[in-house]
């Protein structure tokens, strides 16, 4: 069974940092592109970032470029999102998701982890 | 990276069909056959319903179908059922290793 479990969310002050993790199981993690998508409370889905199977290619939304870094450890079957210079508008549930090969569709999602940026 | 445009709400009676639109530009929806649709029930993670414009993942009922014409993609739900009531989001590849979502449509089954 495919499982994605996010962790690392919590309360952080503006300007602070946080690292999210997404532990993957039930599939060959190293063969899949992975994404982060966020959802502010009561709002819609917003794409954040994606990373290629071997980590050699990444993409970011303009709103997080230069502040967030996506990475992965295929030996640990884990996806990461390092978030720096956090702002109040980064407050959201952060989901990791697996991408359908050669497509853009995200076929498996984690349950999400809540990040709250507030003083 | 502007969000794709979806109507905020849509509705239909059980058994009817409803179509949700998703309008982008030639840089996203119109430029690639990489449009996906997601269903999200309250406090749940999104579920992939359609990918690559019109493909259905295993387990998704064939009542759900997708299409695209120019810069606008559409999701049609036929034979509406109560459990179809949810938020629906479109997304598209937008070039340069980026993806964009629509603002979401709240579907109500009357």
Tab-separated table of N, CA and C in Angstrom, chain A:
chain	number	residue	atom	x	y	z
A	1	UNK	N	0.838	-1.192	0.000
A	1	UNK	CA	0.000	0.000	0.000
A	1	UNK	C	0.879	1.251	0.000
A	2	UNK	N	0.585	2.144	-0.919
A	2	UNK	CA	1.330	3.403	-0.992
A	2	UNK	C	0.970	4.279	0.207
A	3	UNK	N	1.984	4.764	0.879
A	3	UNK	CA	1.760	5.675	2.009
A	3	UNK	C	2.749	6.832	1.943
A	4	UNK	N	2.238	8.012	2.214
A	4	UNK	CA	3.047	9.217	2.332
A	4	UNK	C	2.685	9.871	3.656
A	5	UNK	N	3.677	10.061	4.506
A	5	UNK	CA	3.421	10.603	5.841
A	5	UNK	C	4.302	11.827	6.063
A	6	UNK	N	3.655	12.990	6.134
A	6	UNK	CA	4.376	14.232	6.381
A	6	UNK	C	4.596	14.456	7.872
A	7	UNK	N	5.647	15.177	8.178
A	7	UNK	CA	5.925	15.568	9.557
A	7	UNK	C	6.768	16.841	9.531
A	8	UNK	N	6.911	17.452	10.706
A	8	UNK	CA	7.759	18.623	10.824
A	8	UNK	C	7.034	19.943	10.898
A	9	UNK	N	5.724	19.916	10.741
A	9	UNK	CA	4.966	21.160	10.832
A	9	UNK	C	4.905	21.680	12.268
A	10	UNK	N	4.440	22.891	12.406
A	10	UNK	CA	4.312	23.481	13.747
A	10	UNK	C	4.231	24.981	13.672
A	11	UNK	N	4.369	25.597	14.829
A	11	UNK	CA	4.298	27.051	14.948
A	11	UNK	C	5.704	27.641	14.869
A	12	UNK	N	5.869	28.631	14.008
A	12	UNK	CA	7.174	29.275	13.853
A	12	UNK	C	6.954	30.771	13.697
A	13	UNK	N	7.903	31.544	14.180
A	13	UNK	CA	7.797	32.998	14.080
A	13	UNK	C	8.153	33.466	12.671
A	14	UNK	N	7.609	34.609	12.275
A	14	UNK	CA	7.994	35.182	10.974
A	14	UNK	C	9.502	35.341	10.888
A	15	UNK	N	10.057	34.985	9.740
A	15	UNK	CA	11.490	35.017	9.550
A	15	UNK	C	12.192	33.736	9.938
A	16	UNK	N	11.464	32.839	10.563
A	16	UNK	CA	12.053	31.593	11.024
A	16	UNK	C	12.140	30.531	9.944
A	17	UNK	N	12.611	29.365	10.346
A	17	UNK	CA	12.803	28.249	9.412
A	17	UNK	C	12.138	26.993	9.949
A	18	UNK	N	11.859	26.101	9.009
A	18	UNK	CA	11.242	24.827	9.358
A	18	UNK	C	11.604	23.845	8.256
A	19	UNK	N	11.790	22.582	8.613
A	19	UNK	CA	12.018	21.568	7.588
A	19	UNK	C	10.921	20.511	7.690
A	20	UNK	N	10.219	20.331	6.596
A	20	UNK	CA	9.199	19.300	6.515
A	20	UNK	C	9.796	18.030	5.926
A	21	UNK	N	9.279	16.901	6.375
A	21	UNK	CA	9.678	15.607	5.836
A	21	UNK	C	8.447	14.864	5.348
A	22	UNK	N	8.667	13.988	4.402
A	22	UNK	CA	7.590	13.139	3.877
A	22	UNK	C	8.167	11.741	3.705
A	23	UNK	N	7.751	10.836	4.572
A	23	UNK	CA	8.236	9.463	4.518
A	23	UNK	C	7.359	8.639	3.585
A	24	UNK	N	7.990	8.025	2.603
A	24	UNK	CA	7.258	7.269	1.595
A	24	UNK	C	7.449	5.769	1.806
A	25	UNK	N	6.417	5.016	1.542
A	25	UNK	CA	6.494	3.566	1.630
A	25	UNK	C	5.479	2.939	0.685
A	26	UNK	N	5.715	1.656	0.370
A	26	UNK	CA	4.769	0.931	-0.464
A	26	UNK	C	4.996	1.070	-1.958
A	27	UNK	N	6.043	1.777	-2.345
A	27	UNK	CA	6.364	1.907	-3.773
A	27	UNK	C	7.861	2.225	-3.910
A	28	UNK	N	8.343	2.158	-5.126
A	28	UNK	CA	9.746	2.428	-5.385
A	28	UNK	C	9.968	3.935	-5.469
A	29	UNK	N	10.247	4.524	-4.332
A	29	UNK	CA	10.325	5.991	-4.196
A	29	UNK	C	11.257	6.611	-5.233
A	30	UNK	N	12.373	5.992	-5.495
A	30	UNK	CA	13.385	6.586	-6.365
A	30	UNK	C	12.939	6.675	-7.823
A	31	UNK	N	11.833	6.061	-8.164
A	31	UNK	CA	11.348	6.062	-9.542
A	31	UNK	C	10.297	7.140	-9.811
A	32	UNK	N	9.980	7.933	-8.814
A	32	UNK	CA	8.891	8.894	-8.958
A	32	UNK	C	9.330	10.324	-8.666
A	33	UNK	N	8.861	11.256	-9.520
A	33	UNK	CA	8.932	12.664	-9.186
A	33	UNK	C	8.004	12.895	-7.984
A	34	UNK	N	8.365	13.848	-7.154
A	34	UNK	CA	7.558	14.173	-5.994
A	34	UNK	C	7.296	15.673	-5.935
A	35	UNK	N	6.152	16.024	-5.339
A	35	UNK	CA	5.719	17.422	-5.261
A	35	UNK	C	5.345	17.799	-3.835
A	36	UNK	N	5.372	19.096	-3.578
A	36	UNK	CA	4.764	19.693	-2.393
A	36	UNK	C	3.669	20.645	-2.873
A	37	UNK	N	2.522	20.537	-2.218
A	37	UNK	CA	1.371	21.397	-2.489
A	37	UNK	C	0.866	21.901	-1.150
A	38	UNK	N	0.448	23.150	-1.080
A	38	UNK	CA	-0.041	23.679	0.193
A	38	UNK	C	-1.448	24.229	0.063
A	39	UNK	N	-2.087	24.355	1.206
A	39	UNK	CA	-3.460	24.847	1.255
A	39	UNK	C	-3.649	25.666	2.515
A	40	UNK	N	-3.785	26.965	2.350
A	40	UNK	CA	-4.049	27.840	3.492
A	40	UNK	C	-5.433	27.524	4.046
A	41	UNK	N	-5.660	27.778	5.325
A	41	UNK	CA	-6.960	27.474	5.941
A	41	UNK	C	-8.123	28.075	5.177
A	42	UNK	N	-9.043	27.231	4.736
A	42	UNK	CA	-10.222	27.688	4.018
A	42	UNK	C	-9.982	28.132	2.590
A	43	UNK	N	-8.781	27.909	2.087
A	43	UNK	CA	-8.433	28.366	0.741
A	43	UNK	C	-8.157	27.187	-0.185
A	44	UNK	N	-7.746	27.491	-1.414
A	44	UNK	CA	-7.531	26.464	-2.409
A	44	UNK	C	-6.124	25.885	-2.395
A	45	UNK	N	-5.928	24.909	-3.262
A	45	UNK	CA	-4.628	24.265	-3.387
A	45	UNK	C	-3.671	25.171	-4.149
A	46	UNK	N	-2.425	25.188	-3.692
A	46	UNK	CA	-1.384	25.973	-4.360
A	46	UNK	C	-0.147	25.100	-4.506
A	47	UNK	N	0.327	24.985	-5.720
A	47	UNK	CA	1.533	24.203	-5.962
A	47	UNK	C	2.745	24.927	-5.404
A	48	UNK	N	3.669	24.157	-4.799
A	48	UNK	CA	4.844	24.756	-4.174
A	48	UNK	C	6.127	24.385	-4.907
A	49	UNK	N	6.338	23.073	-5.114
A	49	UNK	CA	7.627	22.664	-5.651
A	49	UNK	C	7.556	21.229	-6.142
A	50	UNK	N	8.525	20.839	-6.975
A	50	UNK	CA	8.634	19.459	-7.396
A	50	UNK	C	10.093	19.100	-7.613
A	51	UNK	N	10.374	17.791	-7.567
A	51	UNK	CA	11.737	17.318	-7.702
A	51	UNK	C	11.755	16.028	-8.519
A	52	UNK	N	12.733	15.924	-9.370
A	52	UNK	CA	12.897	14.760	-10.229
A	52	UNK	C	13.314	13.546	-9.408
A	53	UNK	N	13.242	12.399	-10.029
A	53	UNK	CA	13.535	11.134	-9.358
A	53	UNK	C	14.882	11.120	-8.635
A	54	UNK	N	15.913	11.633	-9.297
A	54	UNK	CA	17.253	11.584	-8.714
A	54	UNK	C	17.672	12.905	-8.079
A	55	UNK	N	16.753	13.846	-8.014
A	55	UNK	CA	17.055	15.130	-7.395
A	55	UNK	C	17.774	16.119	-8.291
A	56	UNK	N	18.004	15.757	-9.535
A	56	UNK	CA	18.812	16.586	-10.418
A	56	UNK	C	18.040	17.767	-11.010
A	57	UNK	N	16.747	17.769	-10.873
A	57	UNK	CA	15.934	18.846	-11.422
A	57	UNK	C	14.848	19.220	-10.422
A	58	UNK	N	14.702	20.520	-10.195
A	58	UNK	CA	13.684	21.004	-9.265
A	58	UNK	C	12.953	22.202	-9.868
A	59	UNK	N	11.763	22.447	-9.352
A	59	UNK	CA	10.986	23.602	-9.779
A	59	UNK	C	10.269	24.198	-8.576
A	60	UNK	N	10.036	25.508	-8.619
A	60	UNK	CA	9.422	26.204	-7.494
A	60	UNK	C	8.391	27.229	-7.975
A	61	UNK	N	7.383	27.433	-7.153
A	61	UNK	CA	6.467	28.541	-7.381
A	61	UNK	C	7.213	29.845	-7.118
A	62	UNK	N	6.832	30.884	-7.836
A	62	UNK	CA	7.494	32.182	-7.644
A	62	UNK	C	7.408	32.649	-6.193
A	63	UNK	N	6.314	32.323	-5.532
A	63	UNK	CA	6.084	32.803	-4.168
A	63	UNK	C	7.060	32.214	-3.152
A	64	UNK	N	7.727	31.117	-3.488
A	64	UNK	CA	8.644	30.492	-2.535
A	64	UNK	C	10.073	30.414	-3.052
A	65	UNK	N	10.266	30.775	-4.309
A	65	UNK	CA	11.597	30.664	-4.915
A	65	UNK	C	12.599	31.503	-4.135
A	66	UNK	N	13.739	30.895	-3.847
A	66	UNK	CA	14.775	31.577	-3.088
A	66	UNK	C	14.637	31.431	-1.581
A	67	UNK	N	13.477	30.950	-1.130
A	67	UNK	CA	13.251	30.776	0.303
A	67	UNK	C	13.088	29.296	0.666
A	68	UNK	N	12.498	28.527	-0.221
A	68	UNK	CA	12.254	27.108	0.033
A	68	UNK	C	13.186	26.269	-0.819
A	69	UNK	N	13.575	25.111	-0.287
A	69	UNK	CA	14.396	24.168	-1.028
A	69	UNK	C	13.833	22.768	-0.886
A	70	UNK	N	13.565	22.148	-2.013
A	70	UNK	CA	13.082	20.766	-2.019
A	70	UNK	C	14.281	19.843	-2.207
A	71	UNK	N	14.254	18.710	-1.529
A	71	UNK	CA	15.318	17.724	-1.696
A	71	UNK	C	14.755	16.349	-1.378
A	72	UNK	N	15.546	15.337	-1.608
A	72	UNK	CA	15.108	13.973	-1.336
A	72	UNK	C	16.303	13.109	-0.987
A	73	UNK	N	16.028	12.074	-0.210
A	73	UNK	CA	17.029	11.061	0.111
A	73	UNK	C	16.424	9.722	-0.302
A	74	UNK	N	16.825	9.240	-1.458
A	74	UNK	CA	16.227	8.005	-1.965
A	74	UNK	C	16.613	6.792	-1.121
A	75	UNK	N	17.732	6.861	-0.449
A	75	UNK	CA	18.133	5.749	0.419
A	75	UNK	C	17.218	5.657	1.639
A	76	UNK	N	16.663	6.803	2.036
A	76	UNK	CA	15.764	6.845	3.203
A	76	UNK	C	14.296	6.946	2.787
A	77	UNK	N	14.046	6.929	1.483
A	77	UNK	CA	12.660	7.054	0.984
A	77	UNK	C	11.955	8.273	1.573
A	78	UNK	N	12.651	9.376	1.591
A	78	UNK	CA	12.126	10.575	2.248
A	78	UNK	C	12.299	11.814	1.381
A	79	UNK	N	11.243	12.601	1.339
A	79	UNK	CA	11.216	13.898	0.647
A	79	UNK	C	11.274	14.992	1.701
A	80	UNK	N	11.935	16.088	1.364
A	80	UNK	CA	12.069	17.196	2.317
A	80	UNK	C	11.643	18.522	1.673
A	81	UNK	N	11.279	19.456	2.552
A	81	UNK	CA	11.069	20.836	2.129
A	81	UNK	C	11.661	21.730	3.212
A	82	UNK	N	12.779	22.354	2.897
A	82	UNK	CA	13.402	23.303	3.809
A	82	UNK	C	12.793	24.674	3.548
A	83	UNK	N	12.188	25.242	4.579
A	83	UNK	CA	11.503	26.522	4.437
A	83	UNK	C	12.196	27.573	5.287
A	84	UNK	N	12.739	28.584	4.642
A	84	UNK	CA	13.419	29.679	5.339
A	84	UNK	C	12.668	30.991	5.140
A	85	UNK	N	13.020	31.976	5.942
A	85	UNK	CA	12.417	33.316	5.834
A	85	UNK	C	10.901	33.223	5.751
A	86	UNK	N	10.328	32.476	6.656
A	86	UNK	CA	8.893	32.222	6.602
A	86	UNK	C	8.085	33.487	6.878
A	87	UNK	N	6.955	33.561	6.185
A	87	UNK	CA	6.047	34.704	6.282
A	87	UNK	C	4.674	34.210	6.730
A	88	UNK	N	3.872	35.140	7.206
A	88	UNK	CA	2.523	34.781	7.637
A	88	UNK	C	1.745	34.103	6.510
A	89	UNK	N	1.972	34.530	5.298
A	89	UNK	CA	1.238	33.971	4.154
A	89	UNK	C	1.686	32.557	3.775
A	90	UNK	N	2.706	32.051	4.434
A	90	UNK	CA	3.116	30.660	4.227
A	90	UNK	C	2.316	29.710	5.123
A	91	UNK	N	1.501	30.256	6.001
A	91	UNK	CA	0.666	29.429	6.866
A	91	UNK	C	-0.273	28.575	6.027
A	92	UNK	N	-0.178	27.263	6.200
A	92	UNK	CA	-0.967	26.344	5.373
A	92	UNK	C	-0.740	24.911	5.824
A	93	UNK	N	-1.595	24.040	5.349
A	93	UNK	CA	-1.326	22.604	5.399
A	93	UNK	C	-0.462	22.279	4.189
A	94	UNK	N	0.626	21.596	4.438
A	94	UNK	CA	1.544	21.220	3.366
A	94	UNK	C	1.395	19.721	3.081
A	95	UNK	N	1.102	19.413	1.823
A	95	UNK	CA	0.958	18.032	1.380
A	95	UNK	C	2.152	17.635	0.509
A	96	UNK	N	2.627	16.416	0.703
A	96	UNK	CA	3.524	15.855	-0.297
A	96	UNK	C	2.684	14.925	-1.173
A	97	UNK	N	3.106	14.782	-2.418
A	97	UNK	CA	2.322	13.981	-3.353
A	97	UNK	C	3.241	13.338	-4.384
A	98	UNK	N	2.837	12.179	-4.834
A	98	UNK	CA	3.577	11.431	-5.834
A	98	UNK	C	3.017	11.738	-7.221
A	99	UNK	N	3.908	11.901	-8.182
A	99	UNK	CA	3.485	12.243	-9.535
A	99	UNK	C	3.381	11.003	-10.400
A	100	UNK	N	2.315	10.934	-11.185
A	100	UNK	CA	2.167	9.860	-12.170
A	100	UNK	C	3.325	9.961	-13.159
A	101	UNK	N	4.009	8.872	-13.433
A	101	UNK	CA	5.153	8.916	-14.347
A	101	UNK	C	4.797	9.502	-15.701
A	102	UNK	N	5.640	10.316	-16.219
A	102	UNK	CA	5.526	11.001	-17.515
A	102	UNK	C	4.277	11.872	-17.592
A	103	UNK	N	3.744	12.241	-16.466
A	103	UNK	CA	2.547	13.072	-16.466
A	103	UNK	C	2.719	14.200	-15.466
A	104	UNK	N	1.638	14.814	-15.093
A	104	UNK	CA	1.663	15.867	-14.067
A	104	UNK	C	0.708	15.519	-12.945
A	105	UNK	N	-0.148	14.548	-13.190
A	105	UNK	CA	-1.121	14.175	-12.181
A	105	UNK	C	-0.469	13.650	-10.918
A	106	UNK	N	-1.030	14.011	-9.778
A	106	UNK	CA	-0.536	13.589	-8.469
A	106	UNK	C	-1.481	12.528	-7.936
A	107	UNK	N	-1.024	11.266	-7.955
A	107	UNK	CA	-1.946	10.164	-7.703
A	107	UNK	C	-2.014	9.715	-6.248
A	108	UNK	N	-1.032	10.037	-5.449
A	108	UNK	CA	-1.091	9.724	-4.028
A	108	UNK	C	-0.635	10.943	-3.239
A	109	UNK	N	-1.394	11.227	-2.156
A	109	UNK	CA	-1.140	12.386	-1.326
A	109	UNK	C	-0.996	11.942	0.128
A	110	UNK	N	-0.185	12.666	0.867
A	110	UNK	CA	-0.143	12.450	2.292
A	110	UNK	C	-1.329	13.112	2.966
A	111	UNK	N	-1.362	13.036	4.283
A	111	UNK	CA	-2.469	13.620	5.043
A	111	UNK	C	-2.236	15.095	5.347
A	112	UNK	N	-1.022	15.555	5.107
A	112	UNK	CA	-0.693	16.965	5.296
A	112	UNK	C	-0.144	17.262	6.680
A	113	UNK	N	0.657	18.315	6.758
A	113	UNK	CA	1.177	18.799	8.027
A	113	UNK	C	0.991	20.308	8.071
A	114	UNK	N	0.495	20.805	9.203
A	114	UNK	CA	0.143	22.220	9.314
A	114	UNK	C	1.345	23.054	9.747
A	115	UNK	N	1.605	24.085	8.984
A	115	UNK	CA	2.632	25.069	9.315
A	115	UNK	C	1.937	26.389	9.634
A	116	UNK	N	2.204	26.909	10.794
A	116	UNK	CA	1.621	28.190	11.214
A	116	UNK	C	2.741	29.182	11.464
A	117	UNK	N	2.721	30.280	10.738
A	117	UNK	CA	3.733	31.324	10.897
A	117	UNK	C	3.074	32.508	11.599
A	118	UNK	N	3.476	32.707	12.837
A	118	UNK	CA	2.836	33.756	13.633
A	118	UNK	C	3.734	34.123	14.798
A	119	UNK	N	3.644	35.374	15.215
A	119	UNK	CA	4.405	35.815	16.375
A	119	UNK	C	3.562	35.726	17.636
